[in-house]
Coordinates of N, CA, C and O in Angstrom, one line a residue:
R1 N -93.7 -18.4 91.5 CA -93.5 -17.1 91.1 C -93.6 -16.9 89.6 O -93.2 -17.8 88.9
R2 N -94.1 -15.8 89.2 CA -94.2 -15.5 87.8 C -92.9 -14.8 87.3 O -92.5 -13.8 87.8
I3 N -92.2 -15.4 86.4 CA -91.0 -14.9 85.9 C -91.1 -14.4 84.4 O -90.2 -13.8 83.9
W4 N -92.2 -14.7 83.8 CA -92.3 -14.6 82.3 C -92.2 -13.1 81.9 O -91.9 -12.9 80.7
S5 N -92.5 -12.2 82.7 CA -92.4 -10.8 82.2 C -91.1 -10.1 82.6 O -90.9 -9.0 82.3
Q6 N -90.2 -10.8 83.2 CA -88.9 -10.3 83.6 C -88.1 -10.0 82.3 O -88.2 -10.7 81.3
P7 N -87.3 -8.9 82.3 CA -86.5 -8.5 81.1 C -85.7 -9.6 80.5 O -85.6 -9.8 79.3
A8 N -85.0 -10.4 81.3 CA -84.1 -11.4 80.8 C -84.9 -12.5 80.1 O -84.5 -13.1 79.1
V9 N -86.1 -12.8 80.7 CA -87.0 -13.8 80.1 C -87.5 -13.3 78.7 O -87.5 -14.0 77.7
V10 N -88.0 -12.1 78.7 CA -88.4 -11.5 77.5 C -87.3 -11.5 76.4 O -87.5 -11.8 75.2
G11 N -86.1 -11.2 76.9 CA -84.9 -11.1 76.0 C -84.5 -12.4 75.4 O -83.8 -12.5 74.4
A12 N -85.0 -13.5 75.9 CA -84.7 -14.8 75.4 C -85.4 -15.1 74.1 O -85.0 -16.0 73.4
H13 N -86.5 -14.4 73.8 CA -87.2 -14.5 72.6 C -87.8 -15.9 72.4 O -87.8 -16.5 71.3
L14 N -88.2 -16.5 73.5 CA -88.9 -17.8 73.5 C -90.2 -17.6 74.1 O -90.4 -16.8 75.0
N15 N -91.2 -18.4 73.7 CA -92.5 -18.3 74.3 C -92.6 -19.1 75.6 O -91.7 -19.9 75.8
R16 N -93.6 -18.9 76.3 CA -93.8 -19.6 77.6 C -93.8 -21.1 77.4 O -93.2 -21.8 78.2
M17 N -94.4 -21.6 76.3 CA -94.5 -23.1 76.1 C -93.1 -23.6 75.9 O -92.7 -24.7 76.5
Q18 N -92.2 -22.9 75.2 CA -90.8 -23.4 75.0 C -90.1 -23.4 76.3 O -89.4 -24.3 76.6
L19 N -90.2 -22.3 77.1 CA -89.5 -22.3 78.4 C -90.1 -23.3 79.4 O -89.3 -23.9 80.1
D20 N -91.4 -23.5 79.4 CA -92.0 -24.5 80.2 C -91.5 -25.9 79.9 O -91.4 -26.8 80.8
A21 N -91.1 -26.2 78.7 CA -90.6 -27.5 78.3 C -89.2 -27.7 78.7 O -88.7 -28.9 78.7
M22 N -88.5 -26.7 79.2 CA -87.1 -26.8 79.6 C -87.0 -27.0 81.1 O -87.8 -26.6 81.8
E23 N -85.9 -27.7 81.5 CA -85.7 -27.8 82.9 C -85.2 -26.5 83.5 O -84.6 -25.7 82.8
S24 N -85.4 -26.3 84.8 CA -85.0 -25.1 85.4 C -83.6 -24.7 85.2 O -83.3 -23.5 84.9
W25 N -82.7 -25.6 85.3 CA -81.2 -25.3 85.1 C -81.0 -24.8 83.7 O -80.2 -23.9 83.5
A26 N -81.7 -25.4 82.7 CA -81.4 -25.0 81.3 C -82.0 -23.6 81.1 O -81.3 -22.8 80.4
V27 N -83.1 -23.2 81.7 CA -83.6 -21.9 81.5 C -82.7 -20.9 82.2 O -82.4 -19.8 81.7
A28 N -82.1 -21.3 83.4 CA -81.2 -20.4 84.1 C -80.0 -20.1 83.2 O -79.5 -19.0 83.1
L29 N -79.4 -21.2 82.6 CA -78.3 -21.0 81.7 C -78.6 -20.1 80.5 O -77.8 -19.3 80.1
L30 N -79.8 -20.4 79.9 CA -80.2 -19.6 78.7 C -80.3 -18.1 79.1 O -79.9 -17.2 78.4
L31 N -80.9 -17.9 80.3 CA -81.1 -16.5 80.7 C -79.8 -15.8 81.0 O -79.6 -14.6 80.8
S32 N -78.9 -16.6 81.6 CA -77.5 -16.1 81.8 C -76.8 -15.6 80.5 O -76.2 -14.6 80.5
N33 N -77.1 -16.4 79.5 CA -76.5 -16.1 78.2 C -77.2 -14.8 77.6 O -76.5 -14.0 77.0
V34 N -78.5 -14.6 77.9 CA -79.2 -13.4 77.4 C -78.6 -12.2 78.1 O -78.3 -11.2 77.5
V35 N -78.4 -12.4 79.5 CA -77.9 -11.3 80.2 C -76.4 -10.9 79.7 O -76.1 -9.7 79.6
S36 N -75.6 -11.9 79.5 CA -74.3 -11.7 79.0 C -74.3 -11.0 77.6 O -73.6 -10.1 77.4
R37 N -75.2 -11.5 76.8 CA -75.3 -10.8 75.4 C -75.8 -9.4 75.6 O -75.2 -8.5 74.9
D38 N -76.7 -9.1 76.4 CA -77.2 -7.8 76.6 C -76.2 -6.8 77.2 O -76.2 -5.6 77.0
A39 N -75.2 -7.4 77.9 CA -74.1 -6.6 78.5 C -72.9 -6.6 77.6 O -71.9 -6.1 78.0
N40 N -73.1 -7.0 76.4 CA -72.1 -7.0 75.4 C -70.9 -7.9 75.8 O -69.7 -7.6 75.4
L41 N -71.1 -8.9 76.5 CA -70.0 -9.9 76.8 C -70.0 -11.0 75.8 O -71.1 -11.5 75.4
S42 N -68.9 -11.4 75.4 CA -68.8 -12.4 74.3 C -67.8 -13.5 74.7 O -66.7 -13.2 75.2
L43 N -68.2 -14.7 74.5 CA -67.2 -15.8 74.8 C -66.0 -15.7 73.9 O -64.9 -16.2 74.2
D44 N -66.2 -15.2 72.7 CA -65.1 -15.0 71.8 C -64.0 -14.1 72.3 O -62.8 -14.2 71.9
E45 N -64.3 -13.3 73.3 CA -63.3 -12.4 73.9 C -62.7 -13.0 75.2 O -61.9 -12.4 75.8
G46 N -63.2 -14.1 75.6 CA -62.8 -14.7 76.8 C -61.5 -15.3 76.7 O -60.9 -15.7 75.7
T47 N -60.9 -15.6 77.9 CA -59.5 -16.2 78.0 C -59.5 -17.5 77.3 O -58.5 -17.8 76.6
E48 N -60.5 -18.4 77.5 CA -60.4 -19.7 77.0 C -60.4 -19.7 75.5 O -59.5 -20.4 74.8
K49 N -61.2 -18.9 74.9 CA -61.2 -18.8 73.4 C -59.9 -18.2 72.9 O -59.4 -18.7 71.9
Q50 N -59.4 -17.2 73.5 CA -58.1 -16.6 73.1 C -57.0 -17.5 73.2 O -56.2 -17.6 72.3
L51 N -56.9 -18.3 74.3 CA -55.8 -19.3 74.4 C -56.0 -20.4 73.4 O -55.0 -20.8 72.8
T52 N -57.2 -20.8 73.2 CA -57.4 -21.9 72.3 C -57.0 -21.5 70.9 O -56.2 -22.3 70.2
V53 N -57.4 -20.3 70.4 CA -57.0 -19.9 69.1 C -55.4 -19.7 69.0 O -54.8 -20.2 68.0
R54 N -54.8 -19.1 70.0 CA -53.4 -19.0 70.0 C -52.6 -20.3 69.9 O -51.7 -20.5 69.2
F55 N -53.1 -21.2 70.7 CA -52.4 -22.5 70.8 C -52.6 -23.3 69.5 O -51.7 -23.9 69.0
Q56 N -53.8 -23.2 68.9 CA -54.0 -23.9 67.6 C -53.2 -23.3 66.5 O -52.7 -24.0 65.7
Q57 N -53.0 -21.9 66.6 CA -52.2 -21.3 65.6 C -50.7 -21.7 65.7 O -50.0 -21.8 64.7
M58 N -50.3 -22.0 66.9 CA -49.0 -22.5 67.1 C -48.8 -24.0 66.9 O -47.7 -24.6 67.1
G59 N -49.9 -24.7 66.6 CA -49.9 -26.1 66.3 C -49.8 -27.0 67.6 O -49.4 -28.1 67.6
K60 N -50.2 -26.4 68.7 CA -50.1 -27.1 70.0 C -51.5 -27.8 70.2 O -52.5 -27.3 69.8
A61 N -51.4 -28.9 70.9 CA -52.6 -29.7 71.3 C -53.5 -28.9 72.3 O -52.9 -28.2 73.2
V62 N -54.8 -28.9 72.1 CA -55.7 -28.3 73.0 C -56.7 -29.3 73.4 O -57.4 -29.9 72.5
E63 N -56.9 -29.5 74.7 CA -58.0 -30.4 75.1 C -58.6 -29.8 76.4 O -58.0 -29.0 77.1
G64 N -59.8 -30.3 76.8 CA -60.5 -29.8 77.9 C -60.3 -30.7 79.1 O -60.2 -31.9 78.9
L65 N -60.4 -30.2 80.3 CA -60.5 -31.0 81.5 C -61.9 -31.7 81.6 O -62.0 -32.7 82.2
E66 N -62.9 -31.0 81.0 CA -64.2 -31.6 81.0 C -64.9 -31.3 79.6 O -64.5 -30.4 78.9
T67 N -65.8 -32.2 79.3 CA -66.6 -31.9 78.1 C -67.8 -31.1 78.4 O -68.2 -31.0 79.6
I68 N -68.4 -30.5 77.4 CA -69.6 -29.7 77.6 C -70.8 -30.6 78.2 O -71.5 -30.2 79.0
D69 N -70.8 -31.8 77.7 CA -71.8 -32.8 78.2 C -71.7 -33.0 79.7 O -72.7 -33.1 80.4
Y70 N -70.4 -33.1 80.1 CA -70.2 -33.3 81.6 C -70.6 -32.1 82.3 O -71.3 -32.2 83.4
Q71 N -70.3 -30.9 81.8 CA -70.6 -29.7 82.5 C -72.2 -29.5 82.6 O -72.7 -29.2 83.7
L72 N -72.8 -29.7 81.5 CA -74.3 -29.6 81.5 C -74.9 -30.7 82.4 O -75.9 -30.5 83.1
G73 N -74.3 -31.9 82.5 CA -74.7 -32.9 83.4 C -74.6 -32.5 84.8 O -75.4 -33.0 85.7
L74 N -73.7 -31.7 85.2 CA -73.6 -31.2 86.6 C -74.8 -30.4 86.9 O -75.4 -30.6 88.0
F75 N -75.3 -29.6 86.0 CA -76.5 -28.8 86.3 C -77.7 -29.7 86.3 O -78.6 -29.6 87.2
D76 N -77.8 -30.7 85.4 CA -78.9 -31.6 85.3 C -79.0 -32.5 86.5 O -80.1 -32.9 86.9
G77 N -77.8 -32.8 87.1 CA -77.8 -33.6 88.3 C -78.1 -32.9 89.6 O -78.2 -33.6 90.6
L78 N -78.3 -31.6 89.5 CA -78.6 -30.9 90.7 C -80.0 -31.2 91.2 O -80.9 -31.4 90.3
P79 N -80.3 -31.3 92.5 CA -81.6 -31.6 93.0 C -82.6 -30.5 92.4 O -82.2 -29.3 92.3
Q80 N -83.8 -30.8 92.2 CA -84.8 -29.9 91.6 C -84.9 -28.6 92.5 O -84.9 -27.5 91.9
P81 N -84.9 -28.7 93.8 CA -85.0 -27.4 94.6 C -83.8 -26.5 94.3 O -83.9 -25.3 94.2
T82 N -82.6 -27.1 94.1 CA -81.4 -26.3 93.8 C -81.6 -25.6 92.4 O -81.2 -24.5 92.2
Q83 N -82.1 -26.4 91.5 CA -82.3 -25.9 90.1 C -83.3 -24.7 90.2 O -83.1 -23.7 89.5
D84 N -84.3 -24.9 90.9 CA -85.3 -23.8 91.0 C -84.8 -22.6 91.7 O -85.1 -21.5 91.3
R85 N -83.9 -22.8 92.7 CA -83.3 -21.6 93.4 C -82.3 -20.9 92.4 O -82.2 -19.7 92.4
L86 N -81.6 -21.7 91.6 CA -80.7 -21.1 90.6 C -81.5 -20.3 89.6 O -81.1 -19.2 89.3
L87 N -82.6 -20.8 89.1 CA -83.4 -20.1 88.2 C -83.9 -18.8 88.8 O -83.8 -17.7 88.2
A88 N -84.5 -18.9 90.0 CA -85.0 -17.7 90.7 C -83.9 -16.6 90.9 O -84.1 -15.4 90.7
R89 N -82.7 -17.1 91.3 CA -81.6 -16.2 91.5 C -81.1 -15.5 90.2 O -80.8 -14.3 90.1
T90 N -81.1 -16.3 89.1 CA -80.7 -15.8 87.8 C -81.6 -14.7 87.3 O -81.2 -13.7 86.9
V91 N -82.9 -15.0 87.5 CA -83.9 -14.0 87.1 C -83.9 -12.7 88.0 O -83.8 -11.6 87.5
G92 N -83.8 -13.0 89.3 CA -83.8 -11.9 90.2 C -82.5 -11.0 90.2 O -82.6 -9.8 90.5
D93 N -81.4 -11.6 89.7 CA -80.2 -10.9 89.7 C -79.8 -10.4 88.3 O -78.7 -9.8 88.2
A94 N -80.6 -10.6 87.4 CA -80.3 -10.3 86.0 C -79.9 -8.8 85.8 O -78.9 -8.5 85.1
D95 N -80.6 -7.9 86.4 CA -80.3 -6.5 86.2 C -78.9 -6.1 86.8 O -78.2 -5.2 86.3
A96 N -78.5 -6.8 87.9 CA -77.2 -6.4 88.5 C -76.0 -7.3 88.0 O -74.9 -7.0 88.3
A97 N -76.3 -8.3 87.2 CA -75.3 -9.2 86.8 C -74.1 -8.6 86.0 O -72.9 -8.9 86.3
A98 N -74.4 -7.7 85.1 CA -73.3 -7.1 84.3 C -72.4 -6.2 85.2 O -71.1 -6.3 85.1
G99 N -72.9 -5.5 86.2 CA -72.1 -4.7 87.1 C -71.3 -5.6 88.0 O -70.1 -5.3 88.3
K100 N -71.8 -6.7 88.4 CA -71.1 -7.6 89.3 C -69.9 -8.2 88.5 O -68.8 -8.4 89.0
F101 N -70.2 -8.6 87.2 CA -69.2 -9.1 86.3 C -68.0 -8.1 86.1 O -66.9 -8.5 86.2
D102 N -68.4 -6.9 85.9 CA -67.4 -5.8 85.7 C -66.5 -5.7 87.0 O -65.3 -5.6 86.9
K103 N -67.1 -5.8 88.2 CA -66.3 -5.8 89.4 C -65.4 -7.0 89.5 O -64.2 -6.9 89.9
L104 N -65.9 -8.2 89.1 CA -65.0 -9.4 89.1 C -63.8 -9.2 88.2 O -62.7 -9.5 88.5
V105 N -64.1 -8.7 87.0 CA -63.0 -8.5 86.0 C -62.0 -7.5 86.5 O -60.8 -7.7 86.4
A106 N -62.4 -6.5 87.1 CA -61.5 -5.5 87.7 C -60.7 -6.0 88.8 O -59.5 -5.8 88.9
A107 N -61.3 -6.8 89.6 CA -60.6 -7.5 90.7 C -59.5 -8.5 90.2 O -58.4 -8.5 90.6
W108 N -59.9 -9.2 89.2 CA -59.0 -10.2 88.5 C -57.9 -9.5 87.9 O -56.7 -9.9 88.1
A109 N -58.1 -8.4 87.2 CA -57.1 -7.6 86.5 C -56.1 -7.0 87.5 O -54.9 -6.9 87.2
A110 N -56.6 -6.7 88.6 CA -55.8 -6.0 89.7 C -55.0 -7.1 90.5 O -54.2 -6.7 91.3
G111 N -55.3 -8.4 90.3 CA -54.7 -9.4 91.0 C -55.2 -9.5 92.5 O -54.6 -10.0 93.4
D112 N -56.4 -9.0 92.7 CA -57.0 -8.9 94.0 C -57.8 -10.2 94.2 O -59.0 -10.3 94.0
T113 N -57.0 -11.3 94.6 CA -57.7 -12.6 94.8 C -58.7 -12.6 95.9 O -59.7 -13.4 95.8
D114 N -58.6 -11.8 96.9 CA -59.6 -11.8 98.0 C -60.9 -11.3 97.4 O -62.0 -11.8 97.7
A115 N -60.9 -10.2 96.6 CA -62.1 -9.7 96.0 C -62.7 -10.7 95.0 O -63.9 -10.9 95.0
V116 N -61.9 -11.4 94.2 CA -62.4 -12.4 93.3 C -63.0 -13.5 94.1 O -64.1 -14.0 93.8
A117 N -62.4 -14.0 95.2 CA -62.9 -15.0 96.0 C -64.3 -14.6 96.6 O -65.2 -15.4 96.6
L118 N -64.3 -13.4 97.1 CA -65.6 -12.9 97.7 C -66.7 -12.9 96.7 O -67.8 -13.4 97.0
Y119 N -66.4 -12.4 95.5 CA -67.5 -12.4 94.4 C -67.9 -13.8 94.1 O -69.1 -14.1 94.1
A120 N -66.9 -14.7 93.7 CA -67.2 -16.0 93.3 C -67.9 -16.8 94.4 O -68.9 -17.5 94.1
D121 N -67.4 -16.7 95.6 CA -68.0 -17.4 96.7 C -69.4 -17.0 97.0 O -70.3 -17.8 97.1
S122 N -69.7 -15.6 97.0 CA -71.0 -15.1 97.3 C -72.0 -15.5 96.2 O -73.1 -15.8 96.5
E123 N -71.6 -15.6 94.9 CA -72.5 -15.9 93.9 C -72.9 -17.4 94.0 O -74.0 -17.8 93.8
L124 N -71.9 -18.3 94.2 CA -72.2 -19.7 94.3 C -72.9 -20.1 95.5 O -73.8 -20.9 95.5
R125 N -72.6 -19.4 96.6 CA -73.2 -19.8 97.9 C -74.6 -19.1 98.1 O -75.4 -19.5 98.9
A126 N -74.9 -18.2 97.1 CA -76.2 -17.6 97.2 C -77.3 -18.6 96.8 O -78.5 -18.4 97.2
V127 N -76.9 -19.7 96.2 CA -77.9 -20.7 95.8 C -77.4 -22.0 96.6 O -76.4 -22.6 96.2
E128 N -78.2 -22.4 97.6 CA -77.8 -23.5 98.4 C -77.7 -24.8 97.5 O -78.5 -25.0 96.7
G129 N -76.5 -25.5 97.7 CA -76.3 -26.7 96.9 C -75.5 -26.5 95.6 O -75.2 -27.5 95.0
L130 N -75.2 -25.3 95.3 CA -74.5 -25.1 94.0 C -73.0 -25.1 94.1 O -72.3 -25.7 93.3
S131 N -72.4 -24.6 95.2 CA -71.0 -24.5 95.4 C -70.3 -25.8 95.3 O -69.2 -25.9 94.7
G132 N -70.8 -26.8 96.0 CA -70.1 -28.1 96.1 C -70.1 -28.7 94.7 O -69.0 -29.2 94.3
A133 N -71.2 -28.7 94.0 CA -71.2 -29.4 92.7 C -70.4 -28.7 91.6 O -69.7 -29.3 90.8
L134 N -70.5 -27.3 91.6 CA -69.9 -26.6 90.5 C -68.4 -26.1 90.8 O -67.7 -25.8 89.9
L135 N -68.1 -26.1 92.1 CA -66.7 -25.6 92.4 C -65.9 -26.6 93.2 O -64.9 -27.1 92.7
T136 N -66.3 -26.9 94.4 CA -65.5 -27.7 95.3 C -65.2 -29.1 94.7 O -64.0 -29.5 94.7
D137 N -66.2 -29.8 94.3 CA -66.0 -31.2 93.8 C -65.1 -31.1 92.5 O -64.3 -32.0 92.4
R138 N -65.4 -30.2 91.6 CA -64.6 -30.1 90.4 C -63.1 -29.8 90.7 O -62.2 -30.3 90.1
N139 N -62.9 -28.8 91.6 CA -61.6 -28.5 92.0 C -60.8 -29.7 92.6 O -59.6 -29.9 92.3
R140 N -61.5 -30.5 93.4 CA -60.9 -31.7 93.9 C -60.5 -32.6 92.8 O -59.4 -33.2 92.8
Q141 N -61.4 -32.8 91.9 CA -61.1 -33.7 90.7 C -59.9 -33.2 89.9 O -59.0 -33.9 89.5
W142 N -59.9 -31.9 89.6 CA -58.8 -31.3 88.8 C -57.5 -31.4 89.6 O -56.5 -31.6 88.9
A143 N -57.5 -31.2 90.9 CA -56.3 -31.2 91.6 C -55.7 -32.7 91.5 O -54.5 -32.8 91.4
T144 N -56.5 -33.7 91.6 CA -56.1 -35.0 91.5 C -55.5 -35.3 90.1 O -54.5 -35.9 89.9
W145 N -56.2 -34.8 89.1 CA -55.8 -35.0 87.7 C -54.4 -34.3 87.5 O -53.5 -34.8 86.9
L146 N -54.3 -33.0 88.0 CA -53.1 -32.3 87.9 C -51.9 -33.0 88.6 O -50.8 -33.1 88.1
Q147 N -52.1 -33.5 89.8 CA -51.1 -34.2 90.5 C -50.6 -35.4 89.7 O -49.4 -35.7 89.6
N148 N -51.5 -36.2 89.1 CA -51.2 -37.3 88.3 C -50.4 -36.9 87.0 O -49.5 -37.5 86.6
R149 N -50.9 -35.8 86.4 CA -50.3 -35.3 85.2 C -48.9 -34.8 85.5 O -48.0 -34.9 84.7
L150 N -48.7 -34.1 86.6 CA -47.3 -33.6 87.0 C -46.3 -34.7 87.1 O -45.1 -34.5 87.0
A151 N -46.7 -35.9 87.3 CA -45.8 -37.1 87.5 C -45.3 -37.5 86.1 O -44.4 -38.3 86.1
R152 N -45.9 -37.0 85.1 CA -45.4 -37.4 83.7 C -44.6 -36.2 83.1 O -44.7 -35.1 83.5
P153 N -43.7 -36.6 82.2 CA -42.8 -35.5 81.6 C -43.6 -34.6 80.7 O -44.7 -35.0 80.2
G154 N -43.1 -33.4 80.5 CA -43.7 -32.5 79.5 C -44.3 -31.3 80.3 O -44.4 -31.3 81.5
T155 N -44.5 -30.2 79.5 CA -45.0 -29.0 80.0 C -46.4 -28.8 79.5 O -46.7 -29.0 78.3
I156 N -47.3 -28.4 80.4 CA -48.7 -28.1 80.0 C -49.1 -26.8 80.6 O -48.5 -26.3 81.5
L157 N -50.2 -26.2 80.0 CA -50.8 -25.0 80.5 C -52.3 -25.4 80.8 O -52.9 -26.0 80.0
V158 N -52.7 -25.1 82.0 CA -54.1 -25.4 82.4 C -54.8 -24.1 82.7 O -54.2 -23.3 83.5
A159 N -55.9 -23.8 82.0 CA -56.6 -22.6 82.3 C -58.0 -22.9 82.8 O -58.7 -23.7 82.2
V160 N -58.4 -22.3 83.9 CA -59.7 -22.5 84.4 C -60.2 -21.1 84.8 O -59.5 -20.2 84.9
G161 N -61.5 -21.1 85.1 CA -62.1 -19.8 85.5 C -61.5 -19.3 86.8 O -61.1 -20.1 87.7
A162 N -61.6 -18.0 87.0 CA -60.9 -17.3 88.1 C -61.5 -17.8 89.5 O -60.8 -17.9 90.4
G163 N -62.8 -18.2 89.5 CA -63.4 -18.6 90.7 C -62.8 -19.9 91.3 O -62.9 -20.2 92.4
H164 N -62.2 -20.7 90.4 CA -61.6 -22.0 90.8 C -60.2 -21.8 91.4 O -59.6 -22.7 91.9
L165 N -59.6 -20.5 91.3 CA -58.3 -20.3 91.7 C -58.2 -19.5 92.9 O -57.1 -19.0 93.3
V166 N -59.2 -19.3 93.6 CA -59.2 -18.4 94.8 C -60.0 -19.1 95.9 O -60.9 -20.0 95.7
G167 N -59.8 -18.7 97.1 CA -60.5 -19.2 98.3 C -60.0 -20.5 98.9 O -59.1 -21.1 98.4
T168 N -60.7 -20.9 99.9 CA -60.2 -22.1 100.7 C -60.4 -23.4 99.9 O -59.8 -24.4 100.2
D169 N -61.3 -23.4 98.9 CA -61.6 -24.6 98.1 C -60.9 -24.5 96.7 O -61.3 -25.3 95.8
S170 N -59.9 -23.7 96.6 CA -59.3 -23.5 95.3 C -58.5 -24.7 94.8 O -58.2 -25.6 95.6
V171 N -58.3 -24.8 93.5 CA -57.5 -25.8 93.0 C -56.1 -25.9 93.7 O -55.6 -26.9 94.1
Q172 N -55.5 -24.7 93.9 CA -54.2 -24.6 94.5 C -54.2 -25.1 96.0 O -53.4 -25.9 96.4
A173 N -55.3 -24.8 96.7 CA -55.4 -25.2 98.1 C -55.5 -26.8 98.1 O -54.9 -27.4 99.0
M174 N -56.2 -27.3 97.2 CA -56.4 -28.8 97.1 C -55.1 -29.4 96.7 O -54.8 -30.5 97.2
L175 N -54.4 -28.8 95.8 CA -53.0 -29.4 95.4 C -52.1 -29.4 96.6 O -51.4 -30.3 96.9
E176 N -52.1 -28.2 97.3 CA -51.2 -28.2 98.5 C -51.6 -29.2 99.6 O -50.7 -29.8 100.2
A177 N -52.9 -29.5 99.7 CA -53.4 -30.5 100.7 C -52.9 -31.9 100.2 O -52.7 -32.7 101.1
Q178 N -52.6 -32.0 98.9 CA -52.1 -33.3 98.4 C -50.6 -33.3 98.4 O -50.0 -34.3 97.9
G179 N -50.0 -32.3 99.0 CA -48.5 -32.3 99.1 C -47.8 -31.7 97.8 O -46.6 -31.8 97.7
V180 N -48.5 -31.1 96.9 CA -48.0 -30.5 95.7 C -47.7 -29.0 96.0 O -48.6 -28.3 96.4
P181 N -46.4 -28.6 95.9 CA -46.1 -27.2 96.1 C -46.7 -26.3 95.1 O -46.7 -26.6 93.9
V182 N -47.2 -25.2 95.5 CA -47.9 -24.2 94.6 C -47.3 -22.8 94.8 O -47.1 -22.4 96.0
K183 N -47.0 -22.1 93.7 CA -46.4 -20.8 93.8 C -47.3 -19.9 92.9 O -47.4 -20.2 91.7
R184 N -47.7 -18.8 93.4 CA -48.5 -17.8 92.6 C -47.5 -16.9 91.9 O -46.6 -16.4 92.4
V185 N -47.8 -16.7 90.6 CA -47.1 -15.9 89.8 C -48.0 -14.8 89.3 O -49.0 -15.0 88.7
Q186 N -47.6 -13.5 89.5 CA -48.4 -12.4 89.1 C -48.0 -11.9 87.8 O -46.9 -11.7 87.5

């Protein structure tokens, strides 16, 4: 399929040769960033950035559960057909992405975990092979890390994306399956 004339691709301000040199997953992420930019969404306004700044200002340690290299490696490790489906979905869904994000934010702000789960689940499951690598497997790893960390003294705050905190494969569900009691606080 020809994607080169799609608005998100044109908005990337890269020529076809540059895009052709990139792997499908990298083009999909680049185009997602273009869509976010065009919708006036900024990582600087996101929860992670705000918490990081606040904690640094208070002199508290800040570290990640994963590195950016690890996260990009998840995409790079996807089978090529999954990468291609992700790219096609990203291009095909670009016009509706901002509206879907607005609905997700509204559901999150209202504490409507069922709506957040529906949105997150439908987006990940729309691309066969994506949900396991980007959600389920990571949630399982985080739950194990959290269980081990809870065995040590001290207080920590862990912040992850809303999609990791809802549904049957959520971090909390996996913690509970490991015998760790979980309580939702609104």
